[in-house]
CSV table of C-alpha atoms in Angstrom, one decimal:
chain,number,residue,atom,x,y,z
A,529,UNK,CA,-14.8,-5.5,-17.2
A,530,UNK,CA,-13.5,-1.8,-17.2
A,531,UNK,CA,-15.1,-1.2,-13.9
A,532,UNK,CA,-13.2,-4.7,-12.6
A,533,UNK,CA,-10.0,-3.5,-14.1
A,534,UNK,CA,-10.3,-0.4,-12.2
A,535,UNK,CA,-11.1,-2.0,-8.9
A,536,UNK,CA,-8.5,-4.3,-9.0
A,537,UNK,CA,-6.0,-1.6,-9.8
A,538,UNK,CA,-6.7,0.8,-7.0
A,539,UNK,CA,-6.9,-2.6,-4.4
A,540,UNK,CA,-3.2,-3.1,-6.2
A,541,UNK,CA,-2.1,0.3,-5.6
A,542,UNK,CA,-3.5,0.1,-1.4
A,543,UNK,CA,-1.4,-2.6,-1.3
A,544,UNK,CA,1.9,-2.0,-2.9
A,545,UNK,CA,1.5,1.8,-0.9
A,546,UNK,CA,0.8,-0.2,2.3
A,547,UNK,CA,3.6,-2.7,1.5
A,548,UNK,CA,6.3,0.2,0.7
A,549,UNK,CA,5.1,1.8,4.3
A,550,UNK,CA,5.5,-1.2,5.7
A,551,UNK,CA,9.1,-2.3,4.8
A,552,UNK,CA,9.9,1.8,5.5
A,553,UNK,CA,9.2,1.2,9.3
A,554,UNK,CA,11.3,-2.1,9.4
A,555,UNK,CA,14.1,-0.1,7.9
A,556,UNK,CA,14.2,2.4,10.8
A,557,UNK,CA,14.0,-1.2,12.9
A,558,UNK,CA,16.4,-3.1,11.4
A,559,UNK,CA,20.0,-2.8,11.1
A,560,UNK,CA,21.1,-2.5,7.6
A,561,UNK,CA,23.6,-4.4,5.3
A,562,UNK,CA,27.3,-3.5,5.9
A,563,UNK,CA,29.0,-2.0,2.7
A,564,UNK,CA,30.2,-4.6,0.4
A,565,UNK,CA,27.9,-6.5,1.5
A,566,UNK,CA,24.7,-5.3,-0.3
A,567,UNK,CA,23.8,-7.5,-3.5
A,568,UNK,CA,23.0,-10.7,-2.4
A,569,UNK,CA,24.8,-14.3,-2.3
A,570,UNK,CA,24.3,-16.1,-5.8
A,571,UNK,CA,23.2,-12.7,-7.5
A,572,UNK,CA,25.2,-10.8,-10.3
A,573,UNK,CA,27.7,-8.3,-8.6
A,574,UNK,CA,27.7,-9.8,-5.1
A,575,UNK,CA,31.3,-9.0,-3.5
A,576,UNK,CA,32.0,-6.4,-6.1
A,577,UNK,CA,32.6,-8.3,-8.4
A,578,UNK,CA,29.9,-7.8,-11.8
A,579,UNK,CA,29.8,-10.2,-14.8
A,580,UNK,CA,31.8,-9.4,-18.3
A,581,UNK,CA,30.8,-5.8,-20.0
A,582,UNK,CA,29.7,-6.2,-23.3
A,583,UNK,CA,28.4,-3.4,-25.6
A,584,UNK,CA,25.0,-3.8,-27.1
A,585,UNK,CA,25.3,-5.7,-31.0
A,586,UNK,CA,23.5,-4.3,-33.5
A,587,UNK,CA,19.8,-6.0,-33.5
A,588,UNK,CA,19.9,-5.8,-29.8
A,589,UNK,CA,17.1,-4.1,-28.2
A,590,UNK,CA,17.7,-1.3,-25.6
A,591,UNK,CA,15.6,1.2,-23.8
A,592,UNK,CA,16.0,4.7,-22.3
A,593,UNK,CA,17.0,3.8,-19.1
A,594,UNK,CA,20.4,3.5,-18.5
A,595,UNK,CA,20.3,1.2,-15.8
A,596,UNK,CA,18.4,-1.5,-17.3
A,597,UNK,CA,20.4,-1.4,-20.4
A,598,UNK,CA,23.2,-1.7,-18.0
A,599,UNK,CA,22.2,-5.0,-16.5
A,600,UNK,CA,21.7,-6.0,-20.3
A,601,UNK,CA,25.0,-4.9,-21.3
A,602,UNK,CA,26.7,-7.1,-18.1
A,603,UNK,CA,24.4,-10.2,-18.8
A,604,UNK,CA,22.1,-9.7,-15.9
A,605,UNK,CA,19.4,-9.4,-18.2
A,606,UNK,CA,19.7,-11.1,-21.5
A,607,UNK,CA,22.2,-9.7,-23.4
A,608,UNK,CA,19.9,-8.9,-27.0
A,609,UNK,CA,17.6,-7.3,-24.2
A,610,UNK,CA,14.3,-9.4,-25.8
A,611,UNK,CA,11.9,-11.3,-24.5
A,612,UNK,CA,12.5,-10.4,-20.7
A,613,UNK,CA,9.4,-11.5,-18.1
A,614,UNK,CA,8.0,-8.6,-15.7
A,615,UNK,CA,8.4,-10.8,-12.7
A,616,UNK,CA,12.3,-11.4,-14.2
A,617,UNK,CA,12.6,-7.5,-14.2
A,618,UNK,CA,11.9,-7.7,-10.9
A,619,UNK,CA,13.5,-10.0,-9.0
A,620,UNK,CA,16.7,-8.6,-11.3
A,621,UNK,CA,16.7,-5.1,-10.3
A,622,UNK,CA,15.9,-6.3,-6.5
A,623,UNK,CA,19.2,-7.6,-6.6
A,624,UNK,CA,21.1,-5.8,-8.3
A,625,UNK,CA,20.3,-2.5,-7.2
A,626,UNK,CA,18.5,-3.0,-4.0
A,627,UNK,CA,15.6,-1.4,-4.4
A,628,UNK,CA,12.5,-2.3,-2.1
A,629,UNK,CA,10.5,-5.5,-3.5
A,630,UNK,CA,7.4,-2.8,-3.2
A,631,UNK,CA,9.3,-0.7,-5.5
A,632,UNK,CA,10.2,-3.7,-8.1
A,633,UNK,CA,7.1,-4.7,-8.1
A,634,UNK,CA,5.1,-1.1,-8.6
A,635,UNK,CA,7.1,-0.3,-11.7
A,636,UNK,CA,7.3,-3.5,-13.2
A,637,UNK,CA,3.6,-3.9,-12.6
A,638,UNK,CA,3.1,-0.2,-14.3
A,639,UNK,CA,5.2,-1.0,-17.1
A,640,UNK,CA,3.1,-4.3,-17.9
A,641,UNK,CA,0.0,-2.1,-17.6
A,642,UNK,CA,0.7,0.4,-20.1
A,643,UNK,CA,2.4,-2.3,-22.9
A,644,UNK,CA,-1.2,-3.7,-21.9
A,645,UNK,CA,0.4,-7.5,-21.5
A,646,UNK,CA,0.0,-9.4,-17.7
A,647,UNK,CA,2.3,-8.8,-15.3
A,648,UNK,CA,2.5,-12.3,-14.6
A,649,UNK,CA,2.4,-14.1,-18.0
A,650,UNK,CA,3.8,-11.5,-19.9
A,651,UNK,CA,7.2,-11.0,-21.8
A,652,UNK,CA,8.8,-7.5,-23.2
A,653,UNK,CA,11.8,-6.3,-25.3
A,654,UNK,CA,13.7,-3.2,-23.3
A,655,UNK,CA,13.0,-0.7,-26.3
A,656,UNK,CA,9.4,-1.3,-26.1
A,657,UNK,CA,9.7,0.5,-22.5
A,658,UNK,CA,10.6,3.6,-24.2
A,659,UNK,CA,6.8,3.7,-25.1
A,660,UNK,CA,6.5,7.7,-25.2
A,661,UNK,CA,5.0,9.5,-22.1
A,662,UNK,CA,4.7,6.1,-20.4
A,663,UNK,CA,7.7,6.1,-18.5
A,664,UNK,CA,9.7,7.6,-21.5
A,665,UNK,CA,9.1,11.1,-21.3
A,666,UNK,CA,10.5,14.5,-22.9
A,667,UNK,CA,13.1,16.2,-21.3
A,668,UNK,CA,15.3,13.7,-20.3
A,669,UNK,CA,19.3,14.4,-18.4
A,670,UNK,CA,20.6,11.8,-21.1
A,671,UNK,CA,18.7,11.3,-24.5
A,672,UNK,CA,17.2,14.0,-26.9
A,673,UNK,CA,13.5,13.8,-27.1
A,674,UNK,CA,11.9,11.0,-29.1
A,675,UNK,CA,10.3,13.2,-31.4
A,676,UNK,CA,14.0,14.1,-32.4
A,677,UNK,CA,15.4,10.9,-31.8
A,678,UNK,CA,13.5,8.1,-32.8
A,679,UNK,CA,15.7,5.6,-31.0
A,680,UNK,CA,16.1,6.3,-27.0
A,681,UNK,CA,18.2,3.5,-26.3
A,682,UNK,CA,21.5,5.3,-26.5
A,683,UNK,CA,22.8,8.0,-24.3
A,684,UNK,CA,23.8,11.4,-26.3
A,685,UNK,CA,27.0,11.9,-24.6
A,686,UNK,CA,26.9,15.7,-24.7
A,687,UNK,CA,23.7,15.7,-22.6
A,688,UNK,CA,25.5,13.3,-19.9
A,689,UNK,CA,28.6,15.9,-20.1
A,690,UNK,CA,26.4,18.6,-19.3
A,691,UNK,CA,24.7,16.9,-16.8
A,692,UNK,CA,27.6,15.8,-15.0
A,693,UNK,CA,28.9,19.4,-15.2
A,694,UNK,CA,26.6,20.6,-12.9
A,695,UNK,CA,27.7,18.5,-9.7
A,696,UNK,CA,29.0,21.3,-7.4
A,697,UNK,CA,29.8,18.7,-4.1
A,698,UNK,CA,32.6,17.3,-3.0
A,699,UNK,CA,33.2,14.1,-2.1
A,700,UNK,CA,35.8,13.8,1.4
A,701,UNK,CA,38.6,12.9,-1.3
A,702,UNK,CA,37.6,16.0,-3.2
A,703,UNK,CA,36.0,14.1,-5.9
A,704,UNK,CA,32.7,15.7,-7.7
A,705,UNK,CA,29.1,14.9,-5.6
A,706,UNK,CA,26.1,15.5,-7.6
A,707,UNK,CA,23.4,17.4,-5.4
A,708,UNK,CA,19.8,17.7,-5.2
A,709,UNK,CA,19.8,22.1,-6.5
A,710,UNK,CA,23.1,20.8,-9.0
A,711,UNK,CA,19.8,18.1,-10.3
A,712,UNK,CA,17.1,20.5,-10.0
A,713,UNK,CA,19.0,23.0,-11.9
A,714,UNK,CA,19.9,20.3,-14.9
A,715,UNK,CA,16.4,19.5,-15.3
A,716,UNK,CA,15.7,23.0,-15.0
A,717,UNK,CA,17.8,23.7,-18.3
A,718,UNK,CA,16.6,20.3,-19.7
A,719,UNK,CA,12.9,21.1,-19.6
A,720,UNK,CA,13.7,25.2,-20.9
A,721,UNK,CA,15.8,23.6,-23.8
A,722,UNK,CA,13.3,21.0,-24.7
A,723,UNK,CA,10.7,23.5,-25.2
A,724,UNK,CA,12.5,25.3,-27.3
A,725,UNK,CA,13.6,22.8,-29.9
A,726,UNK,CA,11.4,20.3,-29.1
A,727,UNK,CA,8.0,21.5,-31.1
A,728,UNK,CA,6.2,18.6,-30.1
A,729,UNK,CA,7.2,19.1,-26.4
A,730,UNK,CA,4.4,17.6,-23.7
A,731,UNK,CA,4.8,18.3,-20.0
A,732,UNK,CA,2.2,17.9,-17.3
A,733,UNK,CA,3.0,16.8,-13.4
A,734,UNK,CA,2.9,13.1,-13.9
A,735,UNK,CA,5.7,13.3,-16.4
A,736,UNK,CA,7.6,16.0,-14.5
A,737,UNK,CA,7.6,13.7,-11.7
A,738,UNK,CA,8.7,10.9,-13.3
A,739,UNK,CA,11.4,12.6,-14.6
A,740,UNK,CA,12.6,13.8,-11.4
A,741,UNK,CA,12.3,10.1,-10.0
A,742,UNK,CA,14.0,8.4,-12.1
A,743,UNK,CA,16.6,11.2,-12.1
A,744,UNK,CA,17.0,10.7,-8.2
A,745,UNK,CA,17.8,7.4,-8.4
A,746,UNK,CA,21.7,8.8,-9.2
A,747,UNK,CA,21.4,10.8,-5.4
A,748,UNK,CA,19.8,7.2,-4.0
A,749,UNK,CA,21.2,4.6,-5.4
A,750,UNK,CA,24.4,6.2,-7.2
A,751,UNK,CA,25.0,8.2,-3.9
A,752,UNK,CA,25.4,11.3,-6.3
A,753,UNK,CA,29.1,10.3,-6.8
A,754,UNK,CA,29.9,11.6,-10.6
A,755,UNK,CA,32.8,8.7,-10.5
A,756,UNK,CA,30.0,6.2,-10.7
A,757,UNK,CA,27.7,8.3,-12.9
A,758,UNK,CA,30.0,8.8,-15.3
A,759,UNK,CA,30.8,5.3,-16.9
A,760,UNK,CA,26.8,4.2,-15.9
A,761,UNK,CA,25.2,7.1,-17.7
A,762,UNK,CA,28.0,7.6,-20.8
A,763,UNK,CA,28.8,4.0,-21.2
A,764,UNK,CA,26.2,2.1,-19.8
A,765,UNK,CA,28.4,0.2,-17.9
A,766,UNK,CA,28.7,-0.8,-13.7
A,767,UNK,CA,31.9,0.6,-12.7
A,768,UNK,CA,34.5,-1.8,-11.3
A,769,UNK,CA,34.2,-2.8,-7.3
A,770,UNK,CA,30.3,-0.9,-7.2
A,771,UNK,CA,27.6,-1.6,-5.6
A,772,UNK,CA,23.9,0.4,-4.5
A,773,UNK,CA,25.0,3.1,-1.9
A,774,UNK,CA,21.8,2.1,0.1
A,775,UNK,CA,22.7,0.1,2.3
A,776,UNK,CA,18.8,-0.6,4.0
A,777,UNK,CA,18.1,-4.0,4.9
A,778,UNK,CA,14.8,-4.1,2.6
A,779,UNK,CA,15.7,-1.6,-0.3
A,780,UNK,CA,15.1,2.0,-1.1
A,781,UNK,CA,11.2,1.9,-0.6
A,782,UNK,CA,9.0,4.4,-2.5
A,783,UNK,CA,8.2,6.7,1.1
A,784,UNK,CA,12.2,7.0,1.1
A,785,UNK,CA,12.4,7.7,-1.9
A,786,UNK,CA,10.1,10.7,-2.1
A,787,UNK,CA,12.1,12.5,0.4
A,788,UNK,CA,14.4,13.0,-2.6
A,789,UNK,CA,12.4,13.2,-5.7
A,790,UNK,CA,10.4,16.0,-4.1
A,791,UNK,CA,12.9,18.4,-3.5
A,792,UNK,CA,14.8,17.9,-6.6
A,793,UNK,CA,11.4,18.6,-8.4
A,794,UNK,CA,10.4,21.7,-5.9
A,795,UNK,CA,13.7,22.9,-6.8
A,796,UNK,CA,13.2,22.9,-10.7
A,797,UNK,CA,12.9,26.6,-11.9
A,798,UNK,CA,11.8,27.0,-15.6
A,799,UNK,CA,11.4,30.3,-16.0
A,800,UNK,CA,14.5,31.7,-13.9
A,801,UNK,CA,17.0,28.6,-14.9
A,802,UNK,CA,19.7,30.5,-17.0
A,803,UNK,CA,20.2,29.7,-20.5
């Protein structure tokens, strides 16, 4: 059965890879949505406009992504963030934040792997996502490492100042642009720190990786704009009249997406970042 599992895994992965290539190409083909027009008809947030913000209630479940506790937070996912399907996660974050259906499949599919439930049966709470060194990892921009902080589904708001801090670009109306060396350099500091107060630190190139995708996802999807980043990453919370910043007919696929996540984590100097 372990030798099935295995097979069926890696015929997945050929897939999803060949999927994600597939929907790059049709991108370059294709002529994408027009701005304001991105989420689509019926979907939370289409024409700017996103359902009611509501704080997470004590008893509610969150995890250490503050995107997904975002769409918990406006009702796009339930609000207790409990008992949420894999194939729900997907079609959700589709919409929402346009993301390739390659892309909302892969994680999804990974994150029902590792909880060891089916993809296609199977039901999760958000906090059980913060599994450690699944897709939680140490080092994060915007929570303290779990071995310090038990609970990962709230932002430490001193971590987002810092990182927010660092943008060095500038928007055309002069407002702050976060940039792919201002994000190498955070995680740069992130991962130096970590070690150093962190005695249980792990690290290897999977979780390094990780870390720098999902930190791209603010220069992809958040367009690096620290007016966007701000209320997302402090408050958990879509900012008024926002939606994704790409605007590709079929979503940020995974080949896109690399172009970014591997020079952010080229970029990352540990033993030169400065203290």
């Amino acid at each position: 059965m372990a030798i099935l599992s295995k097979i069926s895994s890696a015929f997945i992965n050929v897939f999803v890879l060949t999927w994600d290539f597939g929907l790059f190409i049709l991108n370059l083909l294709t002529f994408s949505h027009k701005p304001g027009h991105v989420v689509p008809p019926h979907a939370a947030g289409h024409g700017l406009t996103w359902p009611e913000y509501v704080p997470p209630k004590e008893g509610d479940s969150r995890s250490a992504c503050p995107m997904l506790n975002a769409m918990a937070n406006h009702g796009i996912l339930p609000h207790d963030g409990k008992n949420i399907t894999f194939k729900e996660l997907n079609t959700k974050v589709r919409q929402t934040f346009n993301f390739a259906p390659s892309f909302c499949f892969f994680v999804p599919k990974f994150s029902a792997d590792f909880l060891n439930r089916s993809y296609w049966s199977g039901h999760f709470d958000l906090a059980e996502l913060s599994l450690h060194n699944a897709i939680e990892h140490d080092a994060s921009l915007t929570r303290h490492d779990a071995a310090l902080v038990p609970d990962q589904g709230k932002p430490d708001s001193q971590l987002v100042d810092d990182l927010l801090k660092e943008a060095t670009g500038k928007m055309p109306d002069g407002s702050p642009l976060l940039t792919i060396p201002d994000l190498s350099r955070a995680l740069s500091k992130r991962r130096i720190d970590a070690r150093k107060t962190n005695a249980a630190y792990s690290e290897n190139l999977f979780h390094n990786m990780f870390g720098s995708a999902n930190s791209s996802t603010m220069l992809t999807i958040f367009g690096g704009r620290i007016n966007d980043l701000k209320p997302m990453l402090a408050e958990e919370r879509f900012p008024e009249d926002w939606e994704p910043r790409i605007l590709a007919r079929y979503g940020l696929t995974m080949a896109k997406f690399n172009g970014t996540v591997l020079p952010v984590e080229f970029g990352v100097k540990t033993k030169v970042a400065k203290q």
